[in-house]
Amino acid sequence: MSTYQEYIMQNEDRDGIRWSWNVWPSSRLEATRMVVPLSCLFTPLKERVDLPPIQYEPILCTRHTCRAVLNPLCQVDYRSKIWSCNFCYQRNPFPASYGAISETHQPAELIPQFTTIEYQVPGSAPIGPLFLFVIDTCMDEEDLQAMKESLQMSLSLLPNNAVIGLITYGRMVQVHELGTEGISKSYVFRGTKDLAAKQIQEMLGLNKVASGNPQQGQQPQARPVAFPTSRFLQPLHKCDMFVTDLLGELQRDPWPVSQGKRPVRSVGAALSIAVGLLECAFPNVASRIMLFMGGPCTQGPGMIIDESLENTIRSWYDIEKDNNKYTKKAVKHYESLSVRAANNGHVIDIYACALDQTGLHEMKCCTNITGGIMVMGDSFNTSLFKQTFQKVFSKDSKGEFNMAFNAVMEIKTSREIKVNGVIGPCVSLNVKSPCVSETEIGIGGTSQWKASGIDPATTLSVFFEVVNQHNTPIPQGGRGNVQFITHYVHSSGQRRIRVTTIARNWADSATGQAHVAAGFDQEAAAVLMSRLAINRSVSDDGTDVLRWLDRMLIRLCQKFGEFQKDSPESFRFAENFSLYPQFMFHLRRSSFLQVFGHSPDEIAYYRYQFNRQDLTNSLIMMQPVLYSYSFNGPPEPVLLDSTSIQADKILLLDTFFQVLIYHGETIDQWKKAGYQEKPEYENFRQLMQAPVDDAQDILATRFPIPRYIETQHGGSQARFLLHKVNPSQTHNTMWGGGQQDGSAPVLTDDVSLQVFMDHLKNMCCIIFGIYI
Amino acid sequence: MNPPPTSYNQPITSPPPLPSNTNSGMNNPPASGYQQNYQRPPTSEYPQQPGYPVSGAGEPPRPNEHSYSKPNQPPYQPIHQQMSNAPGSYMPPPSTPGYIPPPQTINPTQSYPQPGPPGAAGVARPPNYPNQPVTAPPKRLDPDAMPSPIQVIQDDKINRGGEGFRTEGRGLVPPLVTTQFTVEDMGSVSPRYVRCTAYNLPATADMAKNCQVPMSLCVKPLSALPEGESPPFIVDPGPDGPIRCKRCKAYMCPQFTFTDGGRRFQCVLCNAITDTPHSYFDHLDHMNHRVDKYRRPELCRGSYEFIATKDYCRNDKFPLSPAFIFAIDVSYNAMKSGYVDLLCRQLHTLLDTLPKEAHQEKSSIRVGFITYNNVLHFYNLKSSLAQPQMMVVSDVNDVFVPLQDGFLVDLDQSRHVIDSLLDQIPDMFRDTRETELVFAPVIQAVVQALKSAECAGKLFMFHTSLPIGEAPGKLKNRDDRKLIATDKEKVLFNPASNFYEKLAKDCVAQACCVDLFLFPNQYVDVATLSQVPQYTGGQVYKYNFFRSDIDGSRFIKDFAHDLQRDIVFDAIMRVRTSTGIRAVQFYGSLYMGNTTDVELAAIDCDKAIQVELKHDDKIAEEYGAYVQIALLYTSVSGQRRLRLHNLNLSVCTQLADLYRSCETDVLMNYLAKKAVVSALQSSSAKLREELINQISVTLATYRKHVASPSSPGQLILPECMKLLPVYLNCLLKNDAIHSSHDVTTDDRAYLRHLIISMDVSDTQTFLYPRLIPVFGETVSIEGLPPAIRCSEERMKENEAYLLENAVSLFLWIGQSVDPAWIQNVFGVQSAAQIDIDLVNLVVYDNEDSRKLRDLVAKLQASRNRQMKFTIVRQRDKLEPWFKHLLAEDRGAGGATSYVDFLCHMHKEIRALLN
């Protein structure tokens, strides 16, 4: 094993996990002094092409408080066919079917390279994944048309075994009956009313048959009440023609919208009906509710804003000052819906496309709790939406859908550590176990979490606590173990169990600090700290969070930096800490914490993505990546700094949400003069083309599709770039230094990274010893 | 054999025996010991003959000339009777050849004294009867001596039939409703639109109280007119709207007088003087009539219309054309009865016949469809759709309309979608198992739909059973037969809750008229369900145990008539009267939000409204009394108009004048409606008592103050009211009023609902059915044989009769009727083989068949409702049902015969006189 860097990468590739500390402090006291908590970013369903297909159930530890899964870290006595659990040290006999095992003939789950393994449990779900489209009809003709086309297209992308349903809404909510002959039929609900699942069931006439046919009750295990609901939810192959036609005939909401009014849109009621319909008919069946909305909910439950355009939709100011009568009620409505959906294993996806806000701030819990997909765009008639939506149904290298359902993740730990909680798109199942800490971080107090919808990219942050006391040393060479057991339903309907077991060394309490510091993963730590900060900002005031973040940074520097007292110049950081302050600098400036200039919806969307993307993407979101293209050499990554903005260079900025190409002043002038058209300036054309091609690569691989922007010096869209770069030159510094190299000053009063770092060093060295 | 009708015509050719009283010209009683007395008409009492050219109003006719020149219409119908103290024996009625003595006779043990034999001078009685029992000991009142409705009708037809009735002057009494005549509008309203109980109003409240003759108008504001009479002219009064009195807001009418050279006019109702607007000014001629009088209908006509301005519209906006909405029950029962198939099939063509205005090429009415069982199905019929879209609303507790655009559509544009829908409705619900039904949510939804469409409209609702579905307005079976004939009986006819009244109020507020077609197999609580139609100017139709093959054509014809007839929407009727009287009570299919405005979600040409007038002061005899009825409405094309009817009445200070100008048919119409309303509050025994009492007072007052003094043993009736006793008896024994176990609660509630909006002609027949001998000679102008009196005694075994009471039509076939006739009409050899389920006569090409079918068609044509046709053979098990309608006979359940009732009335009157 060469470097920690390689070790970390290897572990990430194999287990989908990144720890903030790769060597663990051996006692609670030491752990708290590490500043950054012991935590990890875990991708439960990380795409693995090399996993062996195991077609049986995992072997569990027989101690019923443990139930850990047999793994390569267990001690195995091949003679007596006994294995001892590496969590509770219980000795368990192998079942009879394992009679033939030996050192040379190991089952896959004991082979050391398979610390992550997947069991494909025999038997499959009775019904394929269910897709319930909930469609807004209050939008202009173009948008509606684009959405209809996307939906019609999506029918061909759905799995063969898919079952689909259709709900449309505007002023009213319509649940469409599928597969009727002649007259198309729909059940209509008032958009102003919140109905209980039972009422919905009654109104859709779903209760009649069940009660009228007692013989059906005798076999409840047979298809879950397939008969009455089949009017609304039908296998795709039976009704795709009908649904295609129905979508084709879909009209805009026929209720007139008068001048100065918003369309009356019943998002809340529609979602409530969708959740209710599935709840009573298909509990625990893999289902996605795909909600499409072209504007905010303007009536009934979950209302974001009223009809009148005189009243503007809430801003941060309104939310902070509690100046808005709808927000709290709406949040409550959507939260209760989300919890209901999550409990039944149903996913809610939100596709919101509008120029104004649509209420994602209130509705974010729908996707955050159920693990659904949230997409925010300007219009359904953009490639952003169309391609993103298409990607929802993309397939992996094995030709399988990138979506899984009803995932339950369970964590087991060695007795020295306990779980504080999880931050990510999931919901607690409230299962207490010995490895649950009393201190909660994120969603805590449980050892099991449920994500109704999950995909291979979904990454959760898990926080741990070392509970070992300082005076009970861990035996030399001891290792801490954590096991993640994830049950889920594959898109094929198959039930699968993925088990990841990891072990890390304990640091020796006397000499351990150097080892611990060496095992620091600054990228993971930065992302984990950011998630903690964002999690805090939901409940705490923005400035408090920033102050906390600063304090933690200073403490980390004090703990791990090398410096002489009162001499900031002497401050040195080890290589694996060096980038951390810079990440923090950009995090402080990012829209995750600085809400100024962004609508509540945008913030909700950004945070949603940040909390579920993997480490790389999260880092890009925190500190966007900037590439520079010039005649002077091949494209190179450059500092995210205003000095990088040069007149003769083309920049490619990737902020995850946006991919922006910026033409420097000179390049722009050349372009306007049309040099790229001339054969003799072929090289200029190529230079211009290079970032476009690179951008296309990014666009092609990323989900959701970022917004693609091409701009130039002085262009209005250049603000996306100027907003992100480190303001090393501002209008304040210009007068002294003058304009250098054609780089652009940034009009801001924000401090630059240099100032920030200087200040940080000062804080560390001068006020040494004082915990702020 | 002499057919009986000839004897009724007898008086025409042979005068009745002259009275031989010394100074009165009346005959002395035969020397049999009875007091025979005829009342001589006082000179002032003889009714004017309004149809005759009379040079000046108020000129008293010369008594002798009138009383004797018209021998067939004696002024009074005298009844002679002797109170016999020896009950138990009676004289059988005189036998004539072919006359079958009735098997049943008056019970000798009845409590009141047996009537004596008739006097010799019974007018309706043919004088040439053999064995006239003039000298026989008096035992029984001769039915022929009692006032006969048939005779009165016949006499009026002969005297006034075919005449032109000019509505000139004041207080003219029009011919009877049964008489055919033409009307010429000369400045007062035609009797087609308005008829009164009395055309000569008492001047003071005391007088009115004394005589107990109600002052009431039967207004049929949109009455259909016979050919030859033109509908009211439409006047466009320009942007300023019609000219009105500044004080009472009465509209310009022929009775307003212009003064000051035409610069001012005086209101005839409140006497206020208003300046004539410049634009309306015209000079006066030497008679103080405006020069343009005959160019302006409002100055020379009794009825006319104004086109209304925006001020007369809801929210100051001209209305949109109204909508027709069809709500079809598609529950299990509905599908089973088969009406849905039939209706959907017929609607294809019927939709082409929606009402339109004379100048329109096609109707501008929009249509919409709903089907329902325990949920509501709306249909999007937008013309751009290839197929209708069904939208189900299951939230019946809080119902709403799921669509706006596409629910109410233009018939032409969406024709293909509508046709497709009508084709598919029966198939879609063919296999439904749904038996629960809702009712009120449908109406609520329609009200909402009309509200959002901002128009008035009419809902045609087709419904089968009691709405027991969990929804507002849910009903339960409360048909407790034990309550019948008790004090609590009224509970059955009061609505189950006030929910439906509130619902109706909402309908009226949105001008939504509801017509209800019921197809019940059991109790549906008509009393409650009919509330909405009743308050919204709608109507209930009821087809018990509906079967398409039997009742189908009747239903479709009813529906077609209902769909096609003239109708107006969103109407307000206001009755303005001369100072001294005012309209206090209104009966009919209407809603009263306050005490003066009659709110009508819609009103059609068949609906009549009773308006009761009361004194609040005395009225001057010389001025007369005026009534202006203004009906503001939206026409089928969406035009807002005002229809005005101006009625000129006389005022009298002498009771005699009053009694001479009464119209019994209108009075009965009023009494019937009032009885229906009162029956909701009081028991039928009490109601009966009150009615008898009221009429007794009326007749006793006449006897006391008008008629010449005579022996108290005599029953003397005013000429105009001589039919009151028989009609009152008919009313009291009518199924709607009379407590009977034989008629279901629903049927009675249904009849009551019918009565409330019936016009005078309908009530007349409804109370006293027409019994027409099929073999009779077709003589009268209507092409019908003259009717005979409604009594079994008058019927012959070798005859067949048609009986019609405006609701049902019976064909009664005597036992010994000519088999050849049966063969000709029914195609079978004997009466026993006749298929009595037959609802339409089979067409056979022979004289008998043609004649009978022609008769049935003619009877039906005179009614706006399809009558249920039933064939009854003599001694069939259905016969009691038929006999039940014989108005002069005793009925089941203690219903009195005419004879008995007349005696009872006499006793009451005598008690009052003493």
Short mmCIF file of N, CA and C in Angstrom, two decimals, chain B residues 807-845:
data_model
loop_
_atom_site.label_atom_id
_atom_site.label_comp_id
_atom_site.label_asym_id
_atom_site.label_seq_id
_atom_site.Cartn_x
_atom_site.Cartn_y
_atom_site.Cartn_z
N VAL B 807 -105.28 14.07 -16.15
CA VAL B 807 -104.12 13.29 -15.73
C VAL B 807 -104.20 11.87 -16.31
N SER B 808 -105.41 11.32 -16.27
CA SER B 808 -105.59 9.98 -16.79
C SER B 808 -106.70 9.98 -17.84
N LEU B 809 -106.64 8.97 -18.65
CA LEU B 809 -107.66 8.79 -19.68
C LEU B 809 -108.09 7.33 -19.65
N PHE B 810 -109.39 7.12 -19.48
CA PHE B 810 -109.89 5.75 -19.41
C PHE B 810 -110.81 5.49 -20.59
N LEU B 811 -110.74 4.28 -21.04
CA LEU B 811 -111.76 3.83 -21.99
C LEU B 811 -112.55 2.74 -21.28
N TRP B 812 -113.80 3.03 -21.01
CA TRP B 812 -114.68 2.08 -20.32
C TRP B 812 -115.53 1.39 -21.36
N ILE B 813 -115.54 0.07 -21.30
CA ILE B 813 -116.30 -0.67 -22.31
C ILE B 813 -117.43 -1.43 -21.62
N GLY B 814 -118.62 -1.10 -21.98
CA GLY B 814 -119.80 -1.73 -21.36
C GLY B 814 -119.86 -3.21 -21.71
N GLN B 815 -120.61 -3.92 -20.88
CA GLN B 815 -120.68 -5.37 -21.06
C GLN B 815 -121.35 -5.77 -22.37
N SER B 816 -122.39 -5.04 -22.67
CA SER B 816 -123.14 -5.46 -23.86
C SER B 816 -122.86 -4.56 -25.06
N VAL B 817 -121.65 -4.12 -25.12
CA VAL B 817 -121.33 -3.28 -26.26
C VAL B 817 -121.27 -4.15 -27.52
N ASP B 818 -121.52 -3.55 -28.61
CA ASP B 818 -121.62 -4.27 -29.88
C ASP B 818 -120.29 -4.96 -30.21
N PRO B 819 -120.29 -6.30 -30.33
CA PRO B 819 -119.03 -7.01 -30.63
C PRO B 819 -118.41 -6.55 -31.93
N ALA B 820 -119.23 -6.06 -32.83
CA ALA B 820 -118.67 -5.58 -34.10
C ALA B 820 -117.75 -4.41 -33.84
N TRP B 821 -118.17 -3.59 -32.91
CA TRP B 821 -117.34 -2.42 -32.58
C TRP B 821 -116.00 -2.87 -31.99
N ILE B 822 -116.09 -3.87 -31.10
CA ILE B 822 -114.86 -4.38 -30.50
C ILE B 822 -113.96 -4.96 -31.57
N GLN B 823 -114.57 -5.67 -32.47
CA GLN B 823 -113.80 -6.25 -33.58
C GLN B 823 -113.13 -5.15 -34.39
N ASN B 824 -113.90 -4.10 -34.61
CA ASN B 824 -113.36 -3.01 -35.42
C ASN B 824 -112.23 -2.26 -34.73
N VAL B 825 -112.40 -2.09 -33.43
CA VAL B 825 -111.44 -1.24 -32.73
C VAL B 825 -110.25 -2.03 -32.23
N PHE B 826 -110.51 -3.23 -31.72
CA PHE B 826 -109.42 -3.98 -31.09
C PHE B 826 -108.96 -5.19 -31.91
N GLY B 827 -109.74 -5.55 -32.88
CA GLY B 827 -109.36 -6.70 -33.68
C GLY B 827 -109.57 -8.03 -32.98
N VAL B 828 -110.37 -8.03 -31.91
CA VAL B 828 -110.70 -9.29 -31.24
C VAL B 828 -112.21 -9.45 -31.20
N GLN B 829 -112.60 -10.64 -30.85
CA GLN B 829 -114.03 -10.91 -31.02
C GLN B 829 -114.89 -10.49 -29.84
N SER B 830 -114.32 -10.54 -28.63
CA SER B 830 -115.15 -10.13 -27.51
C SER B 830 -114.33 -9.25 -26.57
N ALA B 831 -115.07 -8.59 -25.69
CA ALA B 831 -114.41 -7.67 -24.76
C ALA B 831 -113.40 -8.40 -23.90
N ALA B 832 -113.69 -9.68 -23.61
CA ALA B 832 -112.80 -10.43 -22.72
C ALA B 832 -111.42 -10.61 -23.35
N GLN B 833 -111.35 -10.55 -24.67
CA GLN B 833 -110.07 -10.81 -25.33
C GLN B 833 -109.21 -9.55 -25.49
N ILE B 834 -109.78 -8.45 -25.09
CA ILE B 834 -109.03 -7.20 -25.29
C ILE B 834 -107.81 -7.20 -24.38
N ASP B 835 -106.71 -6.82 -24.97
CA ASP B 835 -105.49 -6.69 -24.19
C ASP B 835 -105.54 -5.35 -23.45
N ILE B 836 -105.81 -5.43 -22.14
CA ILE B 836 -106.01 -4.17 -21.44
C ILE B 836 -104.69 -3.48 -21.09
N ASP B 837 -103.56 -4.10 -21.40
CA ASP B 837 -102.29 -3.41 -21.21
C ASP B 837 -102.00 -2.44 -22.34
N LEU B 838 -102.88 -2.49 -23.32
CA LEU B 838 -102.70 -1.65 -24.50
C LEU B 838 -102.65 -0.18 -24.09
N VAL B 839 -101.62 0.53 -24.52
CA VAL B 839 -101.56 1.94 -24.16
C VAL B 839 -101.84 2.83 -25.35
N ASN B 840 -101.76 2.25 -26.52
CA ASN B 840 -102.11 2.99 -27.72
C ASN B 840 -103.09 2.13 -28.50
N LEU B 841 -104.07 2.80 -29.01
CA LEU B 841 -105.03 2.02 -29.79
C LEU B 841 -104.37 1.58 -31.09
N VAL B 842 -104.64 0.32 -31.41
CA VAL B 842 -104.08 -0.20 -32.65
C VAL B 842 -104.82 0.44 -33.82
N VAL B 843 -104.08 0.72 -34.85
CA VAL B 843 -104.70 1.38 -36.00
C VAL B 843 -105.39 0.34 -36.88
N TYR B 844 -106.69 0.47 -36.98
CA TYR B 844 -107.45 -0.35 -37.93
C TYR B 844 -108.15 0.57 -38.88
N ASP B 845 -108.23 0.14 -40.10
CA ASP B 845 -108.81 1.03 -41.10
C ASP B 845 -110.31 0.82 -41.17
#
